[in-house]
Amino acid sequence: MASIFTFDHDPPRVNSPWQSGQDSARRPHAERSVTTGAIVESDQLSDSQLDKLEAEPQDGPIEYKLHLLLRPRRTYDKMSTTLKVSGSRQSGPIRDAKQPRQPSQPLASSSQTRQNRLHHLTTQLLWRLQQSSPYHSTARGDLVLPKLPEDIADLTVLEKPGKLLPGLEESNGALYEIGVADDGTLVGLTKDEMDESMTTLKVMAASLGCRVEVQRMKAVGSCEWTDIASESDNEIRVADLWVAEALVMPVLNTQSNTDGQQTSQLDSAPRRGASITEQLRVSLIGPTTSGKTTLLGTLSNGMLDNGRGSSRINLLRHRHEVVSGRTSSIAQELIGYEGRRIFNYNVDNINEWPDIHDRAENGRLAFLLDSAGHPRYQRTTLRALIGWAPHWSFLCIPANEEGITTSGVHSLSGVDGSSGVGMASMDLAMAHLDLCLKLAIPLAILITKSELGQRASLKDKLNVVFTKIKAIGRTPKLLTSTARDEDNLTEVPDNDLQKIGDEVINPIAETGDPLTIVPIILTSAVKGIGIGLTHALLRSLPVPPMPTARDFVPLALNPEQPAALFHIDEVFEMSLSRAQTATTSGSSESAPVVTGYLRFGRLSIGDRVVLGPFPADDEDAGALMPKDHPSPGYGLSIPHPSSAEFARLNSRHTLSASKVEGEWRQATIVNIRDLRLPVQTIEAGQAGSIQVVFEDFDGEASDSSTAVERPKTSNARLRKGQVLAVPSQHMIDTGLSLQAASSLIASFKTADVKSLAVNSLLNAYVGMVRAAVRVLRVTRQRPDLNSREVLTEDDVFGINDHIELERTKSEADLDEYHSEYHVSLELLNSREWIELGARIVLVEGGSKDKSGLEGYVGRVIEIGE
């Protein structure tokens, strides 16, 4: 499955064939020249007795070349290494008799021929470099080869590395064995031919933005040839034959800042600066039988389903998902659009996400997240809806399921202890719908499996959906298509684009509010019904403006707001590539990769950032928190345990987060991918992955008040819910550090929240954070007094007090409805980064009569440290 969460923990390695072919027991010794007997000093001399390498591998980052000359090779009279030089058209058999020769060494017939050979050799080098990259898809961009001068006397002016070709940033390099035949025979080159071949290799590497390091040089024999150009006629010359091993490495032209500033100084832009393609982030939600994954597979693969789930196989991440048919994790897919064209895996030459980036560079990218639907995995659904902050949510409701809910009371029969396990599919769908409406996320509804639905049952379902949507002031729009979508999976039909524009996009543009319209589409992944309309929707839906640090509260009210903030969703342990190791000053070869999205700001390679908050004592904190940092009690298979069970489990080790110190640790960004596309910079609102290298603690950190020796940051364990941030200039000037919250106050505009009991334990979702919290207090905030309640001069006897007593019950209920409730919460076990003004969702412990999606939605108004 193509996903930003998929990383190869054992990337391709560049291993020298000399290491596999030599006897490890042999002691290294110096090389002796065959002809002069001189001792040749070398660091790579342990392979002196090796007379042949393994045959050249067809795949991988190792290339054998007899030579890299841009001219025909001279003809030799004798060579001690072979009778016939295989693999070279310029070479011939050993000759005892002299052959007729030209007055000088023959060159290529024209400079264009030399240019073509250079192009061929450079393309071959590019392919070998891609073979050592974790993802060696087609490199983006065209090769920019230097134009060779007519005179080949000096090519050193072309040896300076240029701009790194996009796609080679993570390459571990390529090994060139020069003077070696394809079967591994050590043929060798003379000194002048080796120097000329090495110059050609440096020119090839420089055009790709790489450098060349000679790893070993070995004398393997001698040769004789007749030099007819010498002053004495037919002079016999003797020379040593050498083979060389050269490592070609990408040059990452980055310089990390050293003064703690948020800017970075770059020598050049080695790859695309930042993706300029518009990105739409969409979460697919719905009950477990709604066909979300199957529909996503049809959209991303461009192929209809066979009715047995064939289109969703490539999207499932775990074996148990394939066996059970239930999605338990968030799967991601990418679809590109430009005009009417659809760029998915059904298009030729599209194998990876970077290929989709290339084709849709001037269009739009739709990043879709497929969430779990089963009640057992409802925290995954909440993560997709809250943590990923989608621009739009697509609710999938199956047309063929019975169990219509009209009274609002869910029909439940869960018997295994999990919340809502026995709920009807429609009940779960309504629970998803209610949560989306509470979260005020732009919403579209897809009625799946429409070919299996009964007309009467479908009408009843739509009536329930329409009623809920209209009750909060939104307008549902039922859209149908007459196009035969099964024959039109590569382009968006014109009539579908027109319908989406007239019925959805234009009304939203008139009001300026994407919440006003809720499009509803009948779809079928088997028959292709509504697929074109769904593509048209993804192609046309409005994307919110670029987020900023001032979206929630003004900066003046929140001086601890960083300049850039990246929410961490997943963490992967990776090792540095050879090129990254050479450009970083840290001693650790470990470089974790964090995935998520950039809430605001901008991040570039070379930026110094802070990550956290980390507990001050890693060992104690690790004992309190499971690996994935769930709330206490989440070790059970129940997504939200009952309140009584929750309290019992927490009573074992309830620890206030205020008792845990929070630390921020510095790191340097060494690699960035924007939805798998290697970029130099990631912009606000974009999703991707960032690789960092922690800085070793040197005892001179900003917090100098403590003399306690801390563990090395390379051993720090990152977890989901943490953030990666760049401190603002104001924070640097004033010495402020990022906050690590231990408590908070949230505002709720629903009277239902007053049912929360003091000291009760809840699950809180804020951004990517999912934490256990304790309720400290719930207070009601009176609404602002209106003119009727203001004491005037004519009311000197307080008559309004009597009028207040005469108010009807409906008026009192209206005040109750407009009241605001403040809930004080204490975080348990660990501190978290919580943004002031962010949306928060409180979920109580689940039970058999709840879906696990019932929650209270509010805003964070105060942070406590």
mmCIF file with all atom_site columns, N, CA, C and O in Angstrom, residues 768-783:
data_model
loop_
_atom_site.group_PDB
_atom_site.id
_atom_site.type_symbol
_atom_site.label_atom_id
_atom_site.label_alt_id
_atom_site.label_comp_id
_atom_site.label_asym_id
_atom_site.label_entity_id
_atom_site.label_seq_id
_atom_site.pdbx_PDB_ins_code
_atom_site.Cartn_x
_atom_site.Cartn_y
_atom_site.Cartn_z
_atom_site.occupancy
_atom_site.B_iso_or_equiv
_atom_site.pdbx_formal_charge
_atom_site.auth_seq_id
_atom_site.auth_comp_id
_atom_site.auth_asym_id
_atom_site.auth_atom_id
_atom_site.pdbx_PDB_model_num
ATOM 1  N N  . MET A 1 768 ? -3.406  15.863 17.588 1.00 0.00 ? 768 MET A N  1
ATOM 2  C CA . MET A 1 768 ? -2.960  14.476 17.584 1.00 0.00 ? 768 MET A CA 1
ATOM 3  C C  . MET A 1 768 ? -2.872  13.888 18.990 1.00 0.00 ? 768 MET A C  1
ATOM 4  O O  . MET A 1 768 ? -2.583  12.703 19.140 1.00 0.00 ? 768 MET A O  1
ATOM 5  N N  . VAL A 1 769 ? -3.098  14.694 20.001 1.00 0.00 ? 769 VAL A N  1
ATOM 6  C CA . VAL A 1 769 ? -2.983  14.227 21.385 1.00 0.00 ? 769 VAL A CA 1
ATOM 7  C C  . VAL A 1 769 ? -4.221  13.425 21.762 1.00 0.00 ? 769 VAL A C  1
ATOM 8  O O  . VAL A 1 769 ? -5.356  13.851 21.524 1.00 0.00 ? 769 VAL A O  1
ATOM 9  N N  . ARG A 1 770 ? -3.992  12.294 22.363 1.00 0.00 ? 770 ARG A N  1
ATOM 10 C CA . ARG A 1 770 ? -5.055  11.487 22.961 1.00 0.00 ? 770 ARG A CA 1
ATOM 11 C C  . ARG A 1 770 ? -4.593  11.137 24.361 1.00 0.00 ? 770 ARG A C  1
ATOM 12 O O  . ARG A 1 770 ? -3.628  10.403 24.551 1.00 0.00 ? 770 ARG A O  1
ATOM 13 N N  . ALA A 1 771 ? -5.258  11.714 25.365 1.00 0.00 ? 771 ALA A N  1
ATOM 14 C CA . ALA A 1 771 ? -4.755  11.611 26.731 1.00 0.00 ? 771 ALA A CA 1
ATOM 15 C C  . ALA A 1 771 ? -5.894  11.346 27.699 1.00 0.00 ? 771 ALA A C  1
ATOM 16 O O  . ALA A 1 771 ? -7.060  11.677 27.438 1.00 0.00 ? 771 ALA A O  1
ATOM 17 N N  . ALA A 1 772 ? -5.528  10.755 28.827 1.00 0.00 ? 772 ALA A N  1
ATOM 18 C CA . ALA A 1 772 ? -6.465  10.577 29.931 1.00 0.00 ? 772 ALA A CA 1
ATOM 19 C C  . ALA A 1 772 ? -6.481  11.851 30.768 1.00 0.00 ? 772 ALA A C  1
ATOM 20 O O  . ALA A 1 772 ? -5.427  12.418 31.069 1.00 0.00 ? 772 ALA A O  1
ATOM 21 N N  . VAL A 1 773 ? -7.674  12.299 31.128 1.00 0.00 ? 773 VAL A N  1
ATOM 22 C CA . VAL A 1 773 ? -7.815  13.523 31.915 1.00 0.00 ? 773 VAL A CA 1
ATOM 23 C C  . VAL A 1 773 ? -8.781  13.273 33.062 1.00 0.00 ? 773 VAL A C  1
ATOM 24 O O  . VAL A 1 773 ? -9.630  12.385 33.018 1.00 0.00 ? 773 VAL A O  1
ATOM 25 N N  . ARG A 1 774 ? -8.630  14.103 34.109 1.00 0.00 ? 774 ARG A N  1
ATOM 26 C CA . ARG A 1 774 ? -9.535  14.066 35.262 1.00 0.00 ? 774 ARG A CA 1
ATOM 27 C C  . ARG A 1 774 ? -10.300 15.389 35.318 1.00 0.00 ? 774 ARG A C  1
ATOM 28 O O  . ARG A 1 774 ? -9.711  16.464 35.148 1.00 0.00 ? 774 ARG A O  1
ATOM 29 N N  . VAL A 1 775 ? -11.586 15.308 35.542 1.00 0.00 ? 775 VAL A N  1
ATOM 30 C CA . VAL A 1 775 ? -12.411 16.505 35.653 1.00 0.00 ? 775 VAL A CA 1
ATOM 31 C C  . VAL A 1 775 ? -12.216 17.111 37.038 1.00 0.00 ? 775 VAL A C  1
ATOM 32 O O  . VAL A 1 775 ? -12.436 16.447 38.059 1.00 0.00 ? 775 VAL A O  1
ATOM 33 N N  . LEU A 1 776 ? -11.800 18.370 37.082 1.00 0.00 ? 776 LEU A N  1
ATOM 34 C CA . LEU A 1 776 ? -11.599 19.066 38.356 1.00 0.00 ? 776 LEU A CA 1
ATOM 35 C C  . LEU A 1 776 ? -12.822 19.868 38.763 1.00 0.00 ? 776 LEU A C  1
ATOM 36 O O  . LEU A 1 776 ? -13.198 19.878 39.939 1.00 0.00 ? 776 LEU A O  1
ATOM 37 N N  . ARG A 1 777 ? -13.447 20.542 37.804 1.00 0.00 ? 777 ARG A N  1
ATOM 38 C CA . ARG A 1 777 ? -14.654 21.315 38.112 1.00 0.00 ? 777 ARG A CA 1
ATOM 39 C C  . ARG A 1 777 ? -15.381 21.637 36.819 1.00 0.00 ? 777 ARG A C  1
ATOM 40 O O  . ARG A 1 777 ? -14.773 21.682 35.743 1.00 0.00 ? 777 ARG A O  1
ATOM 41 N N  . VAL A 1 778 ? -16.683 21.877 36.954 1.00 0.00 ? 778 VAL A N  1
ATOM 42 C CA . VAL A 1 778 ? -17.530 22.306 35.846 1.00 0.00 ? 778 VAL A CA 1
ATOM 43 C C  . VAL A 1 778 ? -18.303 23.525 36.310 1.00 0.00 ? 778 VAL A C  1
ATOM 44 O O  . VAL A 1 778 ? -19.035 23.468 37.297 1.00 0.00 ? 778 VAL A O  1
ATOM 45 N N  . THR A 1 779 ? -18.120 24.650 35.637 1.00 0.00 ? 779 THR A N  1
ATOM 46 C CA . THR A 1 779 ? -18.779 25.896 36.036 1.00 0.00 ? 779 THR A CA 1
ATOM 47 C C  . THR A 1 779 ? -19.569 26.440 34.860 1.00 0.00 ? 779 THR A C  1
ATOM 48 O O  . THR A 1 779 ? -19.152 26.350 33.703 1.00 0.00 ? 779 THR A O  1
ATOM 49 N N  . ARG A 1 780 ? -20.711 27.017 35.167 1.00 0.00 ? 780 ARG A N  1
ATOM 50 C CA . ARG A 1 780 ? -21.571 27.617 34.147 1.00 0.00 ? 780 ARG A CA 1
ATOM 51 C C  . ARG A 1 780 ? -21.296 29.110 34.074 1.00 0.00 ? 780 ARG A C  1
ATOM 52 O O  . ARG A 1 780 ? -21.259 29.797 35.097 1.00 0.00 ? 780 ARG A O  1
ATOM 53 N N  . GLN A 1 781 ? -21.117 29.597 32.867 1.00 0.00 ? 781 GLN A N  1
ATOM 54 C CA . GLN A 1 781 ? -20.901 31.019 32.638 1.00 0.00 ? 781 GLN A CA 1
ATOM 55 C C  . GLN A 1 781 ? -22.206 31.640 32.178 1.00 0.00 ? 781 GLN A C  1
ATOM 56 O O  . GLN A 1 781 ? -22.797 31.221 31.192 1.00 0.00 ? 781 GLN A O  1
ATOM 57 N N  . ARG A 1 782 ? -22.662 32.638 32.932 1.00 0.00 ? 782 ARG A N  1
ATOM 58 C CA . ARG A 1 782 ? -23.915 33.294 32.594 1.00 0.00 ? 782 ARG A CA 1
ATOM 59 C C  . ARG A 1 782 ? -23.793 34.034 31.263 1.00 0.00 ? 782 ARG A C  1
ATOM 60 O O  . ARG A 1 782 ? -22.768 34.628 30.982 1.00 0.00 ? 782 ARG A O  1
ATOM 61 N N  . PRO A 1 783 ? -24.859 34.036 30.454 1.00 0.00 ? 783 PRO A N  1
ATOM 62 C CA . PRO A 1 783 ? -24.804 34.807 29.205 1.00 0.00 ? 783 PRO A CA 1
ATOM 63 C C  . PRO A 1 783 ? -24.783 36.297 29.483 1.00 0.00 ? 783 PRO A C  1
ATOM 64 O O  . PRO A 1 783 ? -25.136 36.745 30.574 1.00 0.00 ? 783 PRO A O  1
#
